[in-house]
Short mmCIF file of C-alpha atoms and ligand atoms in Angstrom, two decimals:
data_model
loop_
_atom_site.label_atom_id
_atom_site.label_comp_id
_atom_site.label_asym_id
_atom_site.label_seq_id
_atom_site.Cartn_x
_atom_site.Cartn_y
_atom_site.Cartn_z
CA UNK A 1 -6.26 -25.69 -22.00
CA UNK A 2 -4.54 -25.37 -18.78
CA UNK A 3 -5.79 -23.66 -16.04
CA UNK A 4 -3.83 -22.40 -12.59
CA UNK A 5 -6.48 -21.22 -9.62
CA UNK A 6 -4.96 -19.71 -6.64
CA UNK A 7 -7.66 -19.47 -3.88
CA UNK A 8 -6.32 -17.15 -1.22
CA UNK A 9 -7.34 -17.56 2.76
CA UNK A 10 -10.56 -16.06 2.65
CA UNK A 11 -11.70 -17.74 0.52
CA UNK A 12 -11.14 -20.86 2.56
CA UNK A 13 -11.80 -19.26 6.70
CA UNK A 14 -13.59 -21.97 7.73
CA UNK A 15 -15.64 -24.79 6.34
CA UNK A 16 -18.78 -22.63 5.28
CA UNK A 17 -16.35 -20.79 2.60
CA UNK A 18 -14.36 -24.15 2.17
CA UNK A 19 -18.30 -25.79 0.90
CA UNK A 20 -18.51 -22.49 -1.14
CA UNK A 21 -15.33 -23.56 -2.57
CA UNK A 22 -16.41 -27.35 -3.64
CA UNK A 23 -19.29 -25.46 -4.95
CA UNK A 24 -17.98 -23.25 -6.88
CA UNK A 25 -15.43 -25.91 -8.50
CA UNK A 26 -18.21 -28.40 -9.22
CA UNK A 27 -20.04 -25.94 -10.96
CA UNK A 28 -17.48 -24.84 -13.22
CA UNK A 29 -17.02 -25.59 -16.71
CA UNK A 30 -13.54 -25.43 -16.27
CA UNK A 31 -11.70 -27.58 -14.37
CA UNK A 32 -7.87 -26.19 -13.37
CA UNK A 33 -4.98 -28.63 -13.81
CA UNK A 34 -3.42 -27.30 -10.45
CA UNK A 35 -5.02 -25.60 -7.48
CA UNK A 36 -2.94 -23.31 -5.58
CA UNK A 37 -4.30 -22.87 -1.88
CA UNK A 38 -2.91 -20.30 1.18
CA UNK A 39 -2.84 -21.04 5.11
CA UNK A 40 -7.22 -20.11 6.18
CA UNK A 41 -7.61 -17.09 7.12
CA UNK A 42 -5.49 -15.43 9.50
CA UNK A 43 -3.56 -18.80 10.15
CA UNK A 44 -0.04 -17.06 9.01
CA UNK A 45 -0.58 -14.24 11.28
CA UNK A 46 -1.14 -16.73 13.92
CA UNK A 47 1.71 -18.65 13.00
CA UNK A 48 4.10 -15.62 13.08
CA UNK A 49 2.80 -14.89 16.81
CA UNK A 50 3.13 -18.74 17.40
CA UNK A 51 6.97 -18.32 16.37
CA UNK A 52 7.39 -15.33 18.63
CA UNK A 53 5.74 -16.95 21.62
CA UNK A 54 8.56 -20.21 20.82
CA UNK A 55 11.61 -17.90 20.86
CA UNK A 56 10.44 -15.77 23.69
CA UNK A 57 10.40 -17.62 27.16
CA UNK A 58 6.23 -17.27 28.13
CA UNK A 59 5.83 -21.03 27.68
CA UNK A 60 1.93 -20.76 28.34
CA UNK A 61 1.42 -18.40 25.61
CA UNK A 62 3.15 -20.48 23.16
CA UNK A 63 0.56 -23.49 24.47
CA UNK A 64 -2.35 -21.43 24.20
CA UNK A 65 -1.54 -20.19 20.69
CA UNK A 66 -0.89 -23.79 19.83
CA UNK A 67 -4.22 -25.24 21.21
CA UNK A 68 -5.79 -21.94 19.26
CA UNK A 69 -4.97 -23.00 16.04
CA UNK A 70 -5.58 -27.07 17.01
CA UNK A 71 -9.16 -25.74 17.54
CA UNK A 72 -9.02 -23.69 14.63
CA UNK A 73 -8.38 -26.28 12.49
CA UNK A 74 -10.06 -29.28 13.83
CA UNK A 75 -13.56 -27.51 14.19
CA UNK A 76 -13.37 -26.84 10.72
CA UNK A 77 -12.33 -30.61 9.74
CA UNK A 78 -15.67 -31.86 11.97
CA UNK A 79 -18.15 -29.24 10.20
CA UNK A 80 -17.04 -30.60 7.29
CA UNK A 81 -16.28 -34.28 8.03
CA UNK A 82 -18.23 -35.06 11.64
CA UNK A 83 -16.62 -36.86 13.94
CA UNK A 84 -17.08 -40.15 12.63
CA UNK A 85 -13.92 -39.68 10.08
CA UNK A 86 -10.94 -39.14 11.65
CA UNK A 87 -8.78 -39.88 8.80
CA UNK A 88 -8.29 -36.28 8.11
CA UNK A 89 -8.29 -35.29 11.81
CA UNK A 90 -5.51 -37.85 12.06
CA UNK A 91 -3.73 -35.59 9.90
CA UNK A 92 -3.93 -32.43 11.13
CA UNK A 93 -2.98 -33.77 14.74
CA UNK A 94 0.39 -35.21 12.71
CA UNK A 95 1.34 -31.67 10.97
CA UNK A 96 0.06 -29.85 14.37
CA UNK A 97 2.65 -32.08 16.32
CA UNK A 98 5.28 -31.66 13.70
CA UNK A 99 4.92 -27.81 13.56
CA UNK A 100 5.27 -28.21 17.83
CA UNK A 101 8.39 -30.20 17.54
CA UNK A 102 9.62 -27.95 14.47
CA UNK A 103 9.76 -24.99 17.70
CA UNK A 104 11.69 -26.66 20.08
CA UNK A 105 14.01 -27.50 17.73
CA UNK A 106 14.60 -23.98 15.80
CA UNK A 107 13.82 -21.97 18.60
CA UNK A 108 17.43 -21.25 19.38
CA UNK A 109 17.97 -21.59 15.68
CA UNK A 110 18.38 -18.46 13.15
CA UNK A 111 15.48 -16.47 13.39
CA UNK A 112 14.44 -16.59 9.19
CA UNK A 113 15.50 -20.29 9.38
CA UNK A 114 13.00 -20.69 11.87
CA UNK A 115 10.39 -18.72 10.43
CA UNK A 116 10.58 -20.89 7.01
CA UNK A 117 10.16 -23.71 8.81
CA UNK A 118 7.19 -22.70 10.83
CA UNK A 119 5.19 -20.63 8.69
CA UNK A 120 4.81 -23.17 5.59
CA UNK A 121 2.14 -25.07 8.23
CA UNK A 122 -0.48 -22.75 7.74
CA UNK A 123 -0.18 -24.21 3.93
CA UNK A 124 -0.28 -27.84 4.87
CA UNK A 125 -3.07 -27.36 7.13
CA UNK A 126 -5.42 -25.68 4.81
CA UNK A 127 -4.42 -27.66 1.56
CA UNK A 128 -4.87 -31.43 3.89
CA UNK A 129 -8.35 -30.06 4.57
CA UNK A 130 -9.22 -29.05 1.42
CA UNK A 131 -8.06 -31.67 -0.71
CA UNK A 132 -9.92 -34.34 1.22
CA UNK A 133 -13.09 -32.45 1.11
CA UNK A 134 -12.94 -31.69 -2.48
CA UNK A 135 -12.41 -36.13 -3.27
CA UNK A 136 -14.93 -36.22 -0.39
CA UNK A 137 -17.64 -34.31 -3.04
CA UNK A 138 -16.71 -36.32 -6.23
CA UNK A 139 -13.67 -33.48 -6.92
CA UNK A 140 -11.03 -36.31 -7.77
CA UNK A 141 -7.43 -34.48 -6.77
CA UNK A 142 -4.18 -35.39 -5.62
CA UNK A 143 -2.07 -33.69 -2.63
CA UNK A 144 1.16 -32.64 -3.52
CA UNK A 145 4.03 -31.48 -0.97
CA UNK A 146 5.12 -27.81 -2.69
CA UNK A 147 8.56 -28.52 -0.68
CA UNK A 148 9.35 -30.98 -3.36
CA UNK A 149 8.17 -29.26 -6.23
CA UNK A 150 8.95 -25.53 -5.98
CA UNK A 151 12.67 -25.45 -5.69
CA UNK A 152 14.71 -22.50 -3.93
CA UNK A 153 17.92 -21.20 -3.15
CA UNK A 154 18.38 -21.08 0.30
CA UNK A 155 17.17 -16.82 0.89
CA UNK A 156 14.80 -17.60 3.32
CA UNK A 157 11.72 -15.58 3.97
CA UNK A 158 12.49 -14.25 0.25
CA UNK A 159 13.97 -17.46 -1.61
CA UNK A 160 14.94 -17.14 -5.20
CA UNK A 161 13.28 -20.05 -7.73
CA UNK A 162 15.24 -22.55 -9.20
CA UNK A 163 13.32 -22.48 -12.63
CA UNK A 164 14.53 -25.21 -14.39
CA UNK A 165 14.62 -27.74 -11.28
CA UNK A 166 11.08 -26.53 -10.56
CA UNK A 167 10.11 -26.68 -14.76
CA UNK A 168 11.57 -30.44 -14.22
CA UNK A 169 9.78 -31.46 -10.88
CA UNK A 170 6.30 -29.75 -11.80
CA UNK A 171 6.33 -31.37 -15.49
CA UNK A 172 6.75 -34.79 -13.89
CA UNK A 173 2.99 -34.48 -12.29
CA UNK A 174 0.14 -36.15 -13.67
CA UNK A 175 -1.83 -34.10 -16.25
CA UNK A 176 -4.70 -36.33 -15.52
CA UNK A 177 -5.37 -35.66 -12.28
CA UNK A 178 -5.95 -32.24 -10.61
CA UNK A 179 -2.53 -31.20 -8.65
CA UNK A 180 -3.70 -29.40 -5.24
CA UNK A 181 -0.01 -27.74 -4.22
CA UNK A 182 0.23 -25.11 -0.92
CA UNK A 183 1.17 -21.60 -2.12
CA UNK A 184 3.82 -19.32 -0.38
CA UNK A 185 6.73 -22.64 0.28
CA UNK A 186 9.18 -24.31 -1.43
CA UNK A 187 12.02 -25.77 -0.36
CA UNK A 188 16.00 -25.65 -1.46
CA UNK A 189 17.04 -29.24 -3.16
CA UNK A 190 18.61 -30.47 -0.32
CA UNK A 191 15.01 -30.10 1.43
CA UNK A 192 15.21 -27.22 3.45
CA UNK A 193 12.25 -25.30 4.28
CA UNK A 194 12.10 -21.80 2.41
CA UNK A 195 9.28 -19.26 2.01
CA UNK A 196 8.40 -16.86 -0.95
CA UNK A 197 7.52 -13.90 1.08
CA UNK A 198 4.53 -12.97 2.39
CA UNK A 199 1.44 -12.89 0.61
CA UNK A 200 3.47 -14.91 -1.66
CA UNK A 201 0.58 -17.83 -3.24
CA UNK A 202 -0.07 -15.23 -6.00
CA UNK A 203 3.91 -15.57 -7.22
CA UNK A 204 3.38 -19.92 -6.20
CA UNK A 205 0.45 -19.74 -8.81
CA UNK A 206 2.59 -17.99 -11.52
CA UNK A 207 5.47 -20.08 -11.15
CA UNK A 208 3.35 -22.89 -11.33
CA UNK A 209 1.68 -21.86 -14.88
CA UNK A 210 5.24 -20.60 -15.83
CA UNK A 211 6.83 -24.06 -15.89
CA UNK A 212 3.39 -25.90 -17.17
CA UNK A 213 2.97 -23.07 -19.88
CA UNK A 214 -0.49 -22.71 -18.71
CA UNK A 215 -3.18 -20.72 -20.79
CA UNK A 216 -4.18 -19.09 -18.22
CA UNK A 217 -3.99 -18.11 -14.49
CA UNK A 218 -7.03 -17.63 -12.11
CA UNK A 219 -6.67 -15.88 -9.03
CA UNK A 220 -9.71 -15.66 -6.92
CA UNK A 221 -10.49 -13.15 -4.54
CA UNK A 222 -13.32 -10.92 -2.15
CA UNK A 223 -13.49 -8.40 -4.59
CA UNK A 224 -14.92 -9.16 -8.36
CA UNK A 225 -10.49 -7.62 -10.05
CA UNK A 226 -8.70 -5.31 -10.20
CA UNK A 227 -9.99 -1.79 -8.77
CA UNK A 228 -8.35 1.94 -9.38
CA UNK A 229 -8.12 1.89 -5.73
CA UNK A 230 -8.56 -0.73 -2.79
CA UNK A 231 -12.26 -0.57 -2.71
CA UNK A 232 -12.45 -1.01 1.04
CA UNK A 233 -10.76 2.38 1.47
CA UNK A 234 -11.98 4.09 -1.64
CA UNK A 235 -16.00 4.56 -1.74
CA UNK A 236 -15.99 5.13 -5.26
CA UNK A 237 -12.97 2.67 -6.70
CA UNK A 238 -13.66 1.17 -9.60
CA UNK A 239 -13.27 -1.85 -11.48
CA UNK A 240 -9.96 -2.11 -14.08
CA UNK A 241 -11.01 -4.77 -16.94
CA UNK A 242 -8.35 -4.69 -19.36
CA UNK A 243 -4.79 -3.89 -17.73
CA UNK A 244 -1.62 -4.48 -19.29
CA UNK A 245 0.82 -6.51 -17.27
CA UNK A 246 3.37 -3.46 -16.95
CA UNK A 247 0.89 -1.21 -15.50
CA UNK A 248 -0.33 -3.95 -13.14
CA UNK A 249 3.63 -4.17 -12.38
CA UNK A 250 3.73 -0.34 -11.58
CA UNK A 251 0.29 -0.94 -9.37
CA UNK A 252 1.98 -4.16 -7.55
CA UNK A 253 5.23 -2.33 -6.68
CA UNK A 254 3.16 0.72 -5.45
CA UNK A 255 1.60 -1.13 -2.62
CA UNK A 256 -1.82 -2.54 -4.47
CA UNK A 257 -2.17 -5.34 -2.06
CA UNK A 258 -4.56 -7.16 -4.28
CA UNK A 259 -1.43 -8.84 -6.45
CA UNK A 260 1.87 -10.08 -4.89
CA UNK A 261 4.72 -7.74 -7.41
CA UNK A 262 6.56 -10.96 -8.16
CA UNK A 263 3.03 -12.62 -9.94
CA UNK A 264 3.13 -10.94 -13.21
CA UNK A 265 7.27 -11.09 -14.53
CA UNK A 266 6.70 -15.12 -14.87
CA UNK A 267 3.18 -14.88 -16.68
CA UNK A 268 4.82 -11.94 -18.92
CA UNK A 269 7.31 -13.90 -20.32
CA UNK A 270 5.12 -16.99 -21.03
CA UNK A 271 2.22 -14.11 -22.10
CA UNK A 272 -0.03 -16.14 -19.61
CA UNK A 273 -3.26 -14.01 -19.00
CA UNK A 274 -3.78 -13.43 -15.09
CA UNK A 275 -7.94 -13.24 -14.51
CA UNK A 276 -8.64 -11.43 -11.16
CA UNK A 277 -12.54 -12.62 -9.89
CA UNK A 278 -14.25 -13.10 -7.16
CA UNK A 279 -15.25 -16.31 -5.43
CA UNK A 280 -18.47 -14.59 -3.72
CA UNK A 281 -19.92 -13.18 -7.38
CA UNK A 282 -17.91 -15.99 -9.71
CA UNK A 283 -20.17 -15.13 -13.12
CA UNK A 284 -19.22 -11.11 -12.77
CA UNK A 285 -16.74 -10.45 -15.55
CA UNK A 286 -13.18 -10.78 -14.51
CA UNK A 287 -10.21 -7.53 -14.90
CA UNK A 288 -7.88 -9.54 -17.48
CA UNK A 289 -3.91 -8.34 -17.12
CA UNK A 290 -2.09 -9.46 -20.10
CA UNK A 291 -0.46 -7.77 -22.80
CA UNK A 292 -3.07 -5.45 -23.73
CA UNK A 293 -3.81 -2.44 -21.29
CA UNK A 294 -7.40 -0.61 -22.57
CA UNK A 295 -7.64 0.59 -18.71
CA UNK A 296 -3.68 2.01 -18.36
CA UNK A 297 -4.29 5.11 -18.45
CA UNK A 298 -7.09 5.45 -15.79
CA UNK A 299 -5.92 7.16 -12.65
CA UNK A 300 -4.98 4.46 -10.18
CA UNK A 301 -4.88 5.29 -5.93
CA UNK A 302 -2.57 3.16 -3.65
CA UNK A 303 -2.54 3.59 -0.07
CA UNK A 304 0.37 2.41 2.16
CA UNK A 305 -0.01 2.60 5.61
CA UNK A 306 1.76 2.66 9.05
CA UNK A 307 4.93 4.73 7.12
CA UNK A 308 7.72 6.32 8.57
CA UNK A 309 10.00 9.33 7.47
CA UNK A 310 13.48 9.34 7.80
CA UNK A 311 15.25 12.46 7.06
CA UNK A 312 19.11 11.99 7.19
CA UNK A 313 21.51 14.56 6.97
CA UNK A 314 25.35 14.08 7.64
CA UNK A 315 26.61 15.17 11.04
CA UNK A 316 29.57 16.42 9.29
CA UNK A 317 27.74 19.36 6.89
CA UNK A 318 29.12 17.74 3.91
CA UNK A 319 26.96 16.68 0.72
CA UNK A 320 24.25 13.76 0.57
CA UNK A 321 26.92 13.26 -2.79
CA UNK A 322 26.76 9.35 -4.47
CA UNK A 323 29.54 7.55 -2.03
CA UNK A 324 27.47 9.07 1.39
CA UNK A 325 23.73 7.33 -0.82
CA UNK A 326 25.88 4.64 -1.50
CA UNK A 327 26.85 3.86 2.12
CA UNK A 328 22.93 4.64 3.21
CA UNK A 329 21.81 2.50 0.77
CA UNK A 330 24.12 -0.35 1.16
CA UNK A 331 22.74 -0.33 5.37
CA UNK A 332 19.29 -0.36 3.78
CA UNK A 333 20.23 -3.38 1.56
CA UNK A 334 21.70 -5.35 4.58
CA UNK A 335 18.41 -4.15 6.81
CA UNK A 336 16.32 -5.85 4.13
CA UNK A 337 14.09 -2.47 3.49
CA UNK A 338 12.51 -1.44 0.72
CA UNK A 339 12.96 2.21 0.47
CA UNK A 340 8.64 3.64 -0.73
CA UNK A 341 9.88 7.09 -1.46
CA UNK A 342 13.08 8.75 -1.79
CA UNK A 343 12.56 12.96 -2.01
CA UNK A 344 15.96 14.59 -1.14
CA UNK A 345 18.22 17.64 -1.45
CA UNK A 346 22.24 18.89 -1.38
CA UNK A 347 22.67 18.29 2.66
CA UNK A 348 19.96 15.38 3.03
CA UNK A 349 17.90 11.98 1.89
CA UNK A 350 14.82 11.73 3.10
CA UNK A 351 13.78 7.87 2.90
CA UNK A 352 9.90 6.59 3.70
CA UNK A 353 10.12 3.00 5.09
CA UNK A 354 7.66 0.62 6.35
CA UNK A 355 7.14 0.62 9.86
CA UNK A 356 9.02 -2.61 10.36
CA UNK A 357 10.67 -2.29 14.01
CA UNK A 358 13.09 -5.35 13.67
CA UNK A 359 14.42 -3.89 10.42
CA UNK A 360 13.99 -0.26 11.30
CA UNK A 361 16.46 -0.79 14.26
CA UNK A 362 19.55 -1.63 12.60
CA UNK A 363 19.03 0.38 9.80
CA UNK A 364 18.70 3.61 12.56
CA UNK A 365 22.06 2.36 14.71
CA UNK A 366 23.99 2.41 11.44
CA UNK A 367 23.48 6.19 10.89
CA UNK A 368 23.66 7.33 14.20
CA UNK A 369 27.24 7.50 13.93
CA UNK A 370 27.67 9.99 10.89
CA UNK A 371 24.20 11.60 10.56
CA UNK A 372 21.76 13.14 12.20
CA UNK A 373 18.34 11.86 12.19
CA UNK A 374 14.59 13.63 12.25
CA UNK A 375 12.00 10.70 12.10
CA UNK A 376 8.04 10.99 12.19
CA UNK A 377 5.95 8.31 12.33
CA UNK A 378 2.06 6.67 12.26
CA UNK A 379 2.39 8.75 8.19
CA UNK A 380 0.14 7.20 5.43
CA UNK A 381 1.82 7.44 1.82
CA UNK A 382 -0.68 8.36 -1.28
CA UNK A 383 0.52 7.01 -4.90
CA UNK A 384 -1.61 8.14 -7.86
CA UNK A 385 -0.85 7.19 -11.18
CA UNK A 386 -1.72 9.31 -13.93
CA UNK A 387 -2.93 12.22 -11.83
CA UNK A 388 -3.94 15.10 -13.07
CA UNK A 389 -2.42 18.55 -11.11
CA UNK A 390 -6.25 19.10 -9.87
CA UNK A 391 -6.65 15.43 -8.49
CA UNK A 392 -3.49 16.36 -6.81
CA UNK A 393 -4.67 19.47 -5.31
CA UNK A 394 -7.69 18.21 -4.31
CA UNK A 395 -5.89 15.30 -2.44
CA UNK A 396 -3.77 16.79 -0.77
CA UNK A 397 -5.67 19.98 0.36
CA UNK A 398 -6.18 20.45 4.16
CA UNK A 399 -3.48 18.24 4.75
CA UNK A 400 0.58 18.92 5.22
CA UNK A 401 2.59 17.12 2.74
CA UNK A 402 5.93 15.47 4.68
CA UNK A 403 7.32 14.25 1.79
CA UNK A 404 6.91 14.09 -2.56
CA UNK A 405 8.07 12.76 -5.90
CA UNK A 406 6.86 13.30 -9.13
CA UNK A 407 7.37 11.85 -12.39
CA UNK A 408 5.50 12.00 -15.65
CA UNK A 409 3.49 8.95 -14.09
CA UNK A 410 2.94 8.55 -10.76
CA UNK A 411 2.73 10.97 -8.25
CA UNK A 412 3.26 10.17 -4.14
CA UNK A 413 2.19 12.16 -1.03
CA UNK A 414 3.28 11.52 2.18
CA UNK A 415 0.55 12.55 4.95
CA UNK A 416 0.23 12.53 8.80
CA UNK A 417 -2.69 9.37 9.22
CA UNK A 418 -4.37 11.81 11.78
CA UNK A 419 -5.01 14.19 8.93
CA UNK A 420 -6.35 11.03 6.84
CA UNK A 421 -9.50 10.09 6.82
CA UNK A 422 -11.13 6.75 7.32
CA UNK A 423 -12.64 6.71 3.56
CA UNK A 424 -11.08 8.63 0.74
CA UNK A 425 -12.72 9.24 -2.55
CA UNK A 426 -11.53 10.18 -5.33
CA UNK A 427 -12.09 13.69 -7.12
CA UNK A 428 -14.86 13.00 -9.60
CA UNK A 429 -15.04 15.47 -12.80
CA UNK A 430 -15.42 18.96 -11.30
CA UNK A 431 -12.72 18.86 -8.79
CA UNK A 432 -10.12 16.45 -10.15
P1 LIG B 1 -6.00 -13.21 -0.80
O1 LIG B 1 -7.19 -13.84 -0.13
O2 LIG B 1 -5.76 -13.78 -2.14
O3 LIG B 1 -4.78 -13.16 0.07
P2 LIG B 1 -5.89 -10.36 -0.52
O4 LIG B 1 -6.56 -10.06 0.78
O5 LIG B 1 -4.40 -10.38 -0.55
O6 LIG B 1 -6.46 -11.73 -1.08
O7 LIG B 1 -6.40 -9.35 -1.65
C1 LIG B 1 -7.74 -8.97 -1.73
C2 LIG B 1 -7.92 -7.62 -1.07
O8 LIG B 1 -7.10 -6.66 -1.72
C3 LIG B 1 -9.32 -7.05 -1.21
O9 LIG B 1 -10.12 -7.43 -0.13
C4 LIG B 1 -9.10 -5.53 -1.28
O10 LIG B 1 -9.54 -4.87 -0.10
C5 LIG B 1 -7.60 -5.38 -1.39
N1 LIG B 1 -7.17 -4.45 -2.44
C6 LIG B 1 -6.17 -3.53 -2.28
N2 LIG B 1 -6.01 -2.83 -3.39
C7 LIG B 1 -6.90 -3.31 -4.30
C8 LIG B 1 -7.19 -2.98 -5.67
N3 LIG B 1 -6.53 -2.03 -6.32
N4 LIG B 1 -8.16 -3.69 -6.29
C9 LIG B 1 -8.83 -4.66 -5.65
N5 LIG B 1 -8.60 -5.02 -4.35
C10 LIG B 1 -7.65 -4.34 -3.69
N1 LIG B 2 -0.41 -17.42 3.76
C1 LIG B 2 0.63 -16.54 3.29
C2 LIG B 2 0.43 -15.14 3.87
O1 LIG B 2 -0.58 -14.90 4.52
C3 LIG B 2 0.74 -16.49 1.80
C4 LIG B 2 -0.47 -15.93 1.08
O2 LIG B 2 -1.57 -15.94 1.63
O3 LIG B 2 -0.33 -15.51 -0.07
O4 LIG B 2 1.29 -14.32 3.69
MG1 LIG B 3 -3.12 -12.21 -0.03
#
């Protein structure tokens, strides 16, 4: 039996949760051929301001972020090591130096070039620390450099998998030993630094059991699956134990945070079960995705937040006909957005787009020329799927509705956040 675990970064913060971790592993019955680990906590958030602060010209910034995650990181390595040991403090002071030189050399550099090789640290960091603690506790493991193992083309901040190069490379490793491999990076064969996308460890864990044929993937969470609705922002969500991997492919795309989109395509073809659970309650039964779906039909709630409307209409009075989408679209293509809705009419396209000012801005100066534009922003966009009309009514009432689609399975509602509250929950019986 072969067994993927993806831990994610809160599962490893600091060295408390990274003892949790050890824990948990030594007390498994199952012991995973390859451990898939993210940057701790909010280390790739810190490394994205890190990589602003390196092409922008506030030098003491960029220091202070630096020394921020230094101490970040080496606190951690002395709870768990004291300051005897400086082996693995050794370490960390080596990648921490590299990722400093890494910024005065890209900083003039493309920016996604850049980013790809900056943000992969987080990933070294965390997986350095972890794999020494786990030999440190009797969990024999070997460190393995995902740069020479998970091979890209060179799309960076979005790279494309070379399967069979990767197939070949990740074959080659010890089956003896457990493989402890950074999520999120790869690298092209040449070597070049290249990143998955963010939140992208789920997708490293699936290409990993992918090209091992694993029997199974484990990815392990703060929450015990795979919810209806993001439990955080749903007071009654509840828990999805059987899902097939289509719907959880519908869920992905729709914003569920909880799965990266690209995890489940890999398993599916290799009809790899995924097992959502949670590292803080690791004996509560797990929501299995795989090919059968006894949950599909349950009503599912996304949220997406910080939206924005476009609503584009040519300057000229003519139609919104295929060659005027297909111009739009194309400028949305080359923005790199990802269009969340698309509601529309004879004399207009009305797009909903992440509030992503770097991309946004292009994207806005290419239609100013032919079209005039009407934007709102700070809009939160509701997917259900499988709603019923009074779930729908009862969502939506009290609140105006900016934008919609319908189909016969999911419906979206696009909603001022003012109007939104904190907490939603969803129609029980009598009004949905
Ligand atoms: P990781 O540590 O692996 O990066 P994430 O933070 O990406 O984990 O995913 C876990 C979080 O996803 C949970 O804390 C939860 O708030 C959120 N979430 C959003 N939608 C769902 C859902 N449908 N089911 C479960 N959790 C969800
Ligand atoms: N550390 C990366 C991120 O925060 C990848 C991941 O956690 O999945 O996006
Ligand atoms: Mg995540």
């Amino acid at each position: 039996m072969t067994t993927i675990f993806k831990f994610g970064g809160a599962s490893i913060k600091d060295a408390e949760a990274i003892r949790h971790l050890g824990k948990l592993l030594a007390g498994s019955h199952e012991r995973p051929q390859v451990l898939i680990i993210s940057a701790m906590g909010k280390t790739t958030n810190a490394l994205e301001a890190l990589l602003a602060a390196a092409r922008g010209s506030d030098e003491s910034d960029y220091r202070q972020r630096l020394q921020a995650l230094r101490n970040d990181h080496l606190a951690t390595v002395e709870a768990l090591f004291g300051t005897q040991d400086n082996a693995v403090a050794e370490r960390v002071e080596a990648l921490l130096s590299d990722l400093d030189a890494c910024q005065r050399k890209y900083r003039d550099a493309e920016r996604a070039h850049h980013y790809d090789r900056t943000i992969g640290f987080g990933e070294l960091l965390s997986t350095t620390i972890v794999s020494a603690w786990l030999n440190e506790i009797g969990i024999d493991n070997d460190w393995h450099d995902a740069r020479q193992l998970i091979i890209t083309d060179a799309t960076h901040q979005a790279a494309n998998v070379d399967w069979a190069e990767t197939s070949q490379r990740l074959q080659a490793l010890s089956s003896k030993r457990m493989g402890i491999i950074q999520g999120f990076i790869g690298a092209t064969a040449a070597g070049e630094s290249t990143t998955l996308g963010r939140e992208g460890s789920d997708f490293s864990a699936a290409i990993v059991a992918h090209c091992l044929d694993a029997s199974e993937v484990v990815i392990w969470k703060d929450v015990p699956g795979l919810f209806n609705a993001d439990p955080r922002r749903f007071d009654n969500a509840r828990q999805l134990m059987q899902i097939s991997y289509d719907e959880a492919i519908e869920l992905a795309w729709l914003g569920a945070k909880v799965i990266h989109p690209k995890t489940l395509a890999p398993l599916r073809e290799r009809q790899i079960p995924l097992k959502v659970r949670s590292f803080k309650t690791p004996d509560a039964a797990p929501s299995v995705i795989s090919e059968q779906g006894d949950d599909d039909a349950t009503p599912a709630y996304i949220l997406a937040e910080e939206q924005v409307l476009l609503d584009i209409q040519p300057q000229d009075f003519s139609f919104m006909d295929e060659p005027r989408q297909h111009q739009v679209f194309g400028w949305l293509v080359d923005a790199g957005l990802h269009a969340n809705l698309i509601d529309g009419g004879a004399m207009r396209l009305s797009l909903c787009l992440d509030a992503h000012p770097a991309r946004l801005e292009p994207f806005v100066e290419a239609l100013a020329a032919d079209y005039d534009l009407t934007r709102h922003d700070d809009l939160t966009l509701l997917s259900i799927r499988h709603p019923t009309q009074a779930q729908l009514d009862a969502l939506s009432a009290g609140r105006e509705v900016l934008a919609q689609r319908s189909n016969a399975f999911t419906a979206q509602r696009l909603f001022r956040r003012g109007e939104c509250p904190e907490t939603w929950r969803i129609p029980d019986g009598r009004d949905g």
